[in-house]
Short mmCIF file of C-alpha atoms in Angstrom, two decimals:
data_model
loop_
_atom_site.label_atom_id
_atom_site.label_comp_id
_atom_site.label_asym_id
_atom_site.label_seq_id
_atom_site.Cartn_x
_atom_site.Cartn_y
_atom_site.Cartn_z
CA MET A 186 127.48 111.04 128.17
CA HIS A 187 126.24 107.47 128.18
CA GLU A 188 129.46 106.06 126.76
CA LEU A 189 130.23 104.12 129.94
CA GLN A 190 126.95 102.26 129.62
CA ILE A 191 127.59 101.62 125.91
CA ALA A 192 131.16 100.45 126.65
CA SER A 193 129.82 98.07 129.28
CA ASP A 194 127.14 96.71 126.88
CA LEU A 195 129.87 96.35 124.24
CA MET A 196 132.09 94.40 126.62
CA ASN A 197 129.26 92.01 127.52
CA ALA A 198 128.33 91.49 123.85
CA VAL A 199 131.92 90.78 122.83
CA LEU A 200 132.51 88.37 125.73
CA GLU A 201 129.26 86.59 124.85
CA ALA A 202 130.35 86.19 121.21
CA VAL A 203 133.80 84.96 122.22
CA LYS A 204 132.29 82.21 124.44
CA GLU A 205 131.90 80.09 121.30
CA HIS A 206 135.70 79.99 121.08
CA PRO A 207 136.92 78.57 124.38
CA ASN A 208 140.53 78.58 123.13
CA ALA A 209 140.50 82.32 122.49
CA SER A 210 143.53 83.86 124.13
CA ARG A 211 142.93 87.49 123.29
CA VAL A 212 140.52 89.76 121.41
CA GLU A 213 142.56 91.87 118.99
CA LYS A 214 140.01 94.24 117.55
CA VAL A 215 136.33 95.11 117.52
CA ASP A 216 134.78 96.89 114.53
CA LEU A 217 131.98 99.20 115.50
CA SER A 218 129.90 101.74 113.63
CA ILE A 219 128.25 104.70 115.29
CA GLY A 220 125.30 106.38 113.62
CA ARG A 221 125.65 110.09 112.96
CA LEU A 222 122.36 110.72 114.71
CA SER A 223 123.22 108.81 117.88
CA PHE A 224 124.66 110.70 120.81
CA VAL A 225 127.68 108.51 121.34
CA GLY A 226 131.10 110.13 121.09
CA ASP A 227 133.90 107.96 119.68
CA GLU A 228 136.68 109.48 121.77
CA GLN A 229 134.69 109.14 124.99
CA LEU A 230 133.76 105.58 124.07
CA ARG A 231 137.41 104.65 123.45
CA PHE A 232 138.34 106.13 126.81
CA CYS A 233 135.62 104.19 128.65
CA TRP A 234 136.45 101.01 126.71
CA GLY A 235 140.11 101.25 127.71
CA ALA A 236 139.16 101.81 131.34
CA ILE A 237 136.71 98.92 131.71
CA THR A 238 138.70 96.36 129.70
CA ASP A 239 141.98 97.04 131.47
CA GLU A 240 141.49 94.27 134.03
CA CYS A 241 140.03 91.77 131.58
CA LYS A 242 142.56 89.22 130.33
CA LEU A 243 140.77 88.63 127.02
CA LEU A 244 140.06 92.27 126.21
CA LYS A 245 143.02 94.21 127.62
CA GLY A 246 144.55 96.24 124.81
CA CYS A 247 141.77 95.36 122.37
CA LYS A 248 141.51 98.00 119.66
CA LEU A 249 138.20 99.64 118.87
CA ASP A 250 137.92 100.42 115.18
CA ILE A 251 135.08 102.93 114.93
CA SER A 252 133.45 104.03 111.69
CA GLU A 253 130.64 106.49 111.18
CA GLU A 254 127.32 105.24 109.89
CA GLU A 255 125.68 107.66 107.47
CA VAL A 256 122.06 108.66 107.83
CA GLU A 257 119.42 107.22 105.55
CA ILE A 258 115.83 108.32 105.56
CA SER A 259 112.75 106.93 103.88
CA CYS A 260 109.73 109.06 102.94
CA ARG A 261 106.27 107.91 104.00
CA SER A 262 104.64 109.81 101.11
CA CYS A 263 106.72 109.45 97.93
CA GLY A 264 108.94 106.52 98.86
CA TYR A 265 112.22 108.46 98.59
CA ILE A 266 115.09 106.57 100.19
CA GLY A 267 118.41 108.29 100.60
CA GLU A 268 120.34 111.01 102.32
CA MET A 269 118.88 113.64 104.59
CA ASP A 270 118.90 117.32 103.71
CA VAL A 271 120.94 119.74 105.76
CA SER A 272 119.83 123.30 106.03
CA GLU A 273 122.58 125.88 106.06
CA ASP A 274 121.75 129.04 107.86
CA PRO A 275 124.59 131.52 107.43
CA MET A 276 122.96 133.75 110.01
CA TYR A 277 123.64 131.21 112.75
CA HIS A 278 126.60 129.32 111.24
CA PHE A 279 124.72 126.13 111.90
CA LEU A 280 124.15 123.04 109.82
CA LEU A 281 120.73 121.78 110.78
CA PRO A 282 119.60 118.29 109.83
CA VAL A 283 116.16 118.57 108.25
CA PHE A 284 113.90 115.65 109.03
CA ALA A 285 111.69 116.00 105.99
CA CYS A 286 111.76 114.43 102.54
CA PRO A 287 114.10 116.40 100.26
CA GLU A 288 111.88 115.46 97.29
CA CYS A 289 108.35 116.16 98.49
CA GLY A 290 108.66 117.59 102.02
CA GLY A 291 106.76 114.63 103.49
CA GLU A 292 107.29 112.91 106.83
CA VAL A 293 110.26 110.59 106.94
CA ASP A 294 111.45 107.64 108.98
CA ILE A 295 115.12 107.32 109.83
CA THR A 296 116.24 103.93 108.50
CA ARG A 297 119.96 104.21 109.23
CA GLY A 298 122.20 106.40 111.33
CA LYS A 299 120.87 105.96 114.85
CA GLY A 300 122.50 102.72 115.93
CA VAL A 301 125.70 101.66 117.63
CA THR A 302 126.49 98.41 115.82
CA ILE A 303 129.23 95.83 116.27
CA SER A 304 130.11 94.47 112.84
CA ASN A 305 132.84 92.02 113.74
CA VAL A 306 135.26 90.85 116.38
CA ARG A 307 138.76 89.57 115.64
CA LEU A 308 140.32 87.23 118.13
CA MET A 309 143.46 85.20 118.60
CA ILE A 310 142.90 81.48 119.08
CA ASP A 311 145.46 79.27 120.72
CA ASP A 312 144.89 75.81 119.21
CA GLY A 313 147.32 74.09 121.56
CA VAL A 314 149.53 72.76 118.75
CA GLU A 315 153.22 73.53 119.02
CA GLY A 316 154.50 75.49 116.11
CA MET B 72 150.03 77.77 117.17
CA HIS B 73 147.97 80.89 117.16
CA GLN B 74 145.43 81.78 114.58
CA LEU B 75 143.29 84.82 114.02
CA VAL B 76 139.55 84.32 113.77
CA THR B 77 136.99 86.93 112.82
CA ILE B 78 133.47 86.64 114.18
CA ASP B 79 130.96 88.46 111.99
CA MET B 80 128.07 89.93 113.88
CA GLU B 81 125.50 92.64 113.34
CA LYS B 82 124.58 93.63 116.84
CA ASP B 83 123.10 97.02 117.64
CA LEU B 84 123.93 97.94 121.23
CA LEU B 85 120.91 100.25 121.45
CA GLU B 86 118.62 97.45 120.28
CA ALA B 87 118.34 95.98 123.80
CA ASN B 88 116.86 99.26 125.01
CA ARG B 89 114.37 99.35 122.15
CA ARG B 90 113.32 95.77 122.88
CA LEU B 91 112.71 96.59 126.55
CA ALA B 92 110.84 99.75 125.52
CA ASN B 93 108.52 97.64 123.38
CA GLU B 94 107.89 95.36 126.36
CA ASN B 95 107.09 98.37 128.56
CA HIS B 96 104.68 99.60 125.91
CA ARG B 97 102.94 96.23 125.64
CA LEU B 98 102.58 96.02 129.43
CA LEU B 99 101.07 99.51 129.72
CA LYS B 100 98.71 98.93 126.78
CA ALA B 101 97.55 95.62 128.27
CA ARG B 102 96.59 97.53 131.43
CA GLY B 103 94.84 100.24 129.41
CA ILE B 104 97.30 102.92 130.56
CA ARG B 105 98.19 105.85 128.33
CA SER B 106 101.75 107.10 128.73
CA VAL B 107 103.97 110.09 128.01
CA ASP B 108 107.76 110.56 128.29
CA LEU B 109 108.44 114.21 129.11
CA MET B 110 112.01 115.06 128.15
CA GLY B 111 113.49 118.54 128.17
CA SER B 112 116.11 120.91 129.42
CA ILE B 113 117.03 121.46 133.05
CA GLY B 114 114.72 123.94 134.72
CA SER B 115 112.37 124.23 131.75
CA GLY B 116 109.34 123.53 133.95
CA LYS B 117 108.75 119.83 133.35
CA THR B 118 107.68 119.13 136.93
CA LEU B 119 105.24 122.03 137.08
CA LEU B 120 103.74 120.98 133.73
CA ILE B 121 103.30 117.46 135.12
CA GLU B 122 101.66 118.85 138.26
CA ARG B 123 99.28 120.94 136.15
CA ILE B 124 98.45 118.09 133.78
CA SER B 125 97.94 115.66 136.67
CA MET B 126 95.53 117.96 138.49
CA LEU B 127 93.49 118.59 135.33
CA LEU B 128 93.40 114.85 134.65
CA LYS B 129 92.13 114.26 138.20
CA ASP B 130 89.46 116.94 137.72
CA ARG B 131 88.29 115.02 134.68
CA GLY B 132 88.03 111.75 136.58
CA HIS B 133 91.30 110.22 135.36
CA ARG B 134 93.86 108.55 137.59
CA PRO B 135 97.34 109.84 136.77
CA GLY B 136 100.57 108.36 138.10
CA VAL B 137 104.03 109.89 137.76
CA ILE B 138 107.58 108.56 137.52
CA THR B 139 110.04 111.30 138.44
CA GLY B 140 113.56 110.91 137.12
CA ASP B 141 116.51 112.84 138.44
CA VAL B 142 120.22 112.22 138.81
CA ALA B 143 119.85 112.57 142.57
CA GLY B 144 117.32 113.54 145.23
CA ASP B 145 113.56 113.30 145.63
CA ASP B 146 112.49 116.94 145.28
CA ASP B 147 110.20 116.32 142.29
CA HIS B 148 108.82 113.17 143.84
CA LYS B 149 107.85 115.10 147.00
CA ARG B 150 106.13 117.79 144.95
CA VAL B 151 104.03 115.33 142.99
CA SER B 152 103.24 113.13 146.02
CA ALA B 153 102.07 116.20 147.95
CA LEU B 154 99.26 116.51 145.39
CA GLY B 155 98.02 113.03 146.29
CA ILE B 156 99.26 111.55 143.02
CA PRO B 157 100.93 108.11 143.04
CA ALA B 158 104.61 108.70 142.27
CA VAL B 159 107.73 106.59 141.94
CA ASN B 160 111.16 108.19 142.15
CA VAL B 161 114.06 107.12 139.93
CA ASN B 162 117.58 108.28 140.69
CA THR B 163 119.87 107.58 137.76
CA GLY B 164 123.10 108.16 139.69
CA LYS B 165 125.82 108.41 137.07
CA GLU B 166 123.55 108.35 134.04
CA CYS B 167 122.10 111.36 132.30
CA HIS B 168 118.80 109.82 131.21
CA ILE B 169 116.22 107.22 132.18
CA ASP B 170 116.54 104.13 129.99
CA ALA B 171 113.92 101.49 129.27
CA HIS B 172 115.41 99.22 131.93
CA LEU B 173 115.09 101.84 134.70
CA ALA B 174 111.60 102.66 133.44
CA GLU B 175 110.67 98.98 133.62
CA HIS B 176 111.66 98.81 137.29
CA ALA B 177 109.83 102.04 138.08
CA ILE B 178 106.72 100.68 136.35
CA GLU B 179 107.02 97.53 138.49
CA ASP B 180 107.07 99.74 141.59
CA MET B 181 103.96 101.65 140.49
CA ASP B 182 100.54 100.33 141.52
CA LEU B 183 99.26 100.00 137.95
CA GLY B 184 95.77 99.15 139.14
CA SER B 185 95.38 102.64 140.59
CA ILE B 186 96.31 104.64 137.47
CA ASP B 187 95.14 105.06 133.88
CA VAL B 188 97.71 107.62 132.73
CA LEU B 189 101.47 107.39 133.32
CA LEU B 190 103.59 110.53 133.03
CA ILE B 191 107.35 109.97 133.07
CA GLU B 192 109.55 112.95 133.81
CA ASN B 193 112.93 112.22 132.24
CA VAL B 194 116.22 113.65 133.52
CA GLY B 195 116.72 117.27 132.43
CA ASN B 196 118.93 116.87 129.35
CA LEU B 197 118.54 117.66 125.65
CA VAL B 198 121.06 115.09 124.44
CA CYS B 199 121.08 111.56 125.88
CA PRO B 200 117.37 110.71 126.33
CA ALA B 201 116.99 110.83 122.53
CA ASP B 202 118.87 107.53 122.20
CA PHE B 203 116.69 105.75 124.78
CA PRO B 204 112.96 105.44 124.09
CA LEU B 205 111.07 104.16 127.15
CA GLY B 206 108.04 102.63 125.47
CA THR B 207 105.53 105.43 126.06
CA ASP B 208 102.72 106.31 123.62
CA LYS B 209 104.11 109.80 123.13
CA ARG B 210 107.37 111.63 123.69
CA ALA B 211 107.46 115.37 124.30
CA VAL B 212 110.40 117.74 124.64
CA VAL B 213 110.04 120.80 126.88
CA ILE B 214 112.18 123.92 126.60
CA SER B 215 111.55 127.35 128.02
CA VAL B 216 112.23 130.88 126.83
CA THR B 217 114.70 131.51 129.65
CA GLU B 218 117.20 129.24 127.89
CA GLY B 219 117.31 131.57 124.90
CA ASP B 220 116.02 131.21 121.36
CA ASP B 221 118.72 128.81 120.12
CA MET B 222 117.84 125.68 122.14
CA ILE B 223 116.14 123.84 119.27
CA ARG B 224 118.76 124.36 116.59
CA LYS B 225 121.51 123.46 119.05
CA HIS B 226 119.88 120.09 119.81
CA PRO B 227 118.06 119.07 116.63
CA VAL B 228 118.09 115.30 117.11
CA ILE B 229 116.08 115.11 120.31
CA PHE B 230 113.37 117.27 118.73
CA ARG B 231 113.13 114.73 115.90
CA GLU B 232 112.14 112.19 118.54
CA ALA B 233 109.39 114.43 119.90
CA ASP B 234 105.74 114.01 118.99
CA VAL B 235 105.12 117.31 120.73
CA ILE B 236 107.48 120.25 121.27
CA VAL B 237 106.61 122.46 124.27
CA ILE B 238 107.85 126.03 124.65
CA ASN B 239 107.23 126.94 128.29
CA LYS B 240 107.43 130.15 130.34
CA SER B 241 105.86 132.18 127.54
CA ASP B 242 105.03 134.86 130.14
CA LEU B 243 108.76 135.63 130.35
CA ALA B 244 109.39 135.92 126.60
CA GLY B 245 109.22 139.72 126.69
CA VAL B 246 111.56 140.07 129.66
CA MET B 247 114.01 137.61 128.11
CA GLU B 248 113.71 139.35 124.72
CA VAL B 249 113.12 135.97 123.12
CA ASP B 250 111.10 135.82 119.93
CA LEU B 251 108.73 132.84 120.14
CA ASP B 252 108.49 132.81 116.36
CA VAL B 253 112.21 131.98 116.09
CA LEU B 254 111.72 128.91 118.30
CA LYS B 255 108.64 127.87 116.35
CA ARG B 256 110.46 128.30 113.05
CA ASP B 257 113.39 126.18 114.25
CA ALA B 258 110.97 123.51 115.49
CA ASN B 259 109.42 123.36 112.06
CA THR B 260 112.81 123.18 110.37
CA VAL B 261 114.10 120.21 112.34
CA ARG B 262 110.72 118.52 112.65
CA PRO B 263 108.32 119.63 109.92
CA ASN B 264 104.66 119.10 110.78
CA SER B 265 105.49 118.83 114.47
CA ARG B 266 102.98 119.91 117.06
CA VAL B 267 104.41 122.96 118.84
CA ILE B 268 102.57 124.05 122.00
CA VAL B 269 103.35 127.30 123.83
CA THR B 270 102.66 127.12 127.56
CA ASP B 271 102.94 129.22 130.68
CA ALA B 272 102.77 126.50 133.31
CA LYS B 273 103.05 128.95 136.19
CA HIS B 274 99.77 130.60 135.24
CA GLY B 275 98.14 127.49 133.78
CA VAL B 276 98.15 128.70 130.18
CA GLY B 277 98.18 126.21 127.29
CA ILE B 278 97.93 123.12 129.51
CA GLU B 279 94.72 121.75 128.01
CA GLU B 280 96.03 122.26 124.49
CA LEU B 281 99.15 120.33 125.48
CA MET B 282 97.06 117.52 126.99
CA GLU B 283 95.07 117.28 123.78
CA ALA B 284 98.29 117.15 121.71
CA LEU B 285 99.56 114.35 123.95
CA GLY B 286 96.35 112.39 123.44
CA LEU B 287 95.44 112.65 127.12
CA ILE B 288 92.02 114.28 126.59
#
């Protein structure tokens, strides 16, 4: 439940990026990826985004295009880089992420899948030329 | 004329928190202060564990300080202060976790010259704090048997962030019909090679083992 904070950080980051384009009339779309291991919900984020951008002339109606970032781990022992194992336990009907190397069982670092990353921002520029 | 322009950027919104966390860590290290972020579920006994740890640290000649984090109120802060331990209260208001920014302000409010160990009690929550490291040396997650034996597998990600996993209220395991081995097995599944410490904070059991696991003694 920290989507409001994320939405507010997102708004500041987008407005900062748009400053370089003083003729921008409107931001059309923001592409964002959310890591599968982060605790940010896309529906909640869209809701908060809509609420906080509603009064902003540049951002009102701006679409959030959210994709999911897959998890990548890297093993400290054998150098494995790739997907994480998921343990299926039919007894509990749970899919548990296993934070160990699927090759050697060693300790792993998570190299992707925890971030909330803006990849690009699309904006409408009014160049002042009649046409 | 209108034209569409695309600005390419690779900006991680959680990066700002990590950067602040690194600054907090540098500041504490420069002052020779060891630090722990105690996360965990609501009512799992985080405050009592902090009280126990703080008193044992004092007995051993250390100078603990505590940051107590709650959504509202100063109940934990009063408890810790009553023991004569420097404490700073953080109310997060609408947020469900302490972030590195709030921690930074709390650290500013702490008299760093009077402490050599900083214990931060995070807001009771097994979800959000995982995304927000504070810059401490160690992070621990506390659960207790009264929450049932499924707490770890229901919240695997936060346990991945934990250097130490604490299972508290072991004295109640029998009454609650909770099998400690199930919790330990789940801990090892989500975080192989993790340090799992079983405590009974009420009766002071397992506290020194926990302190050793946290690098405090």
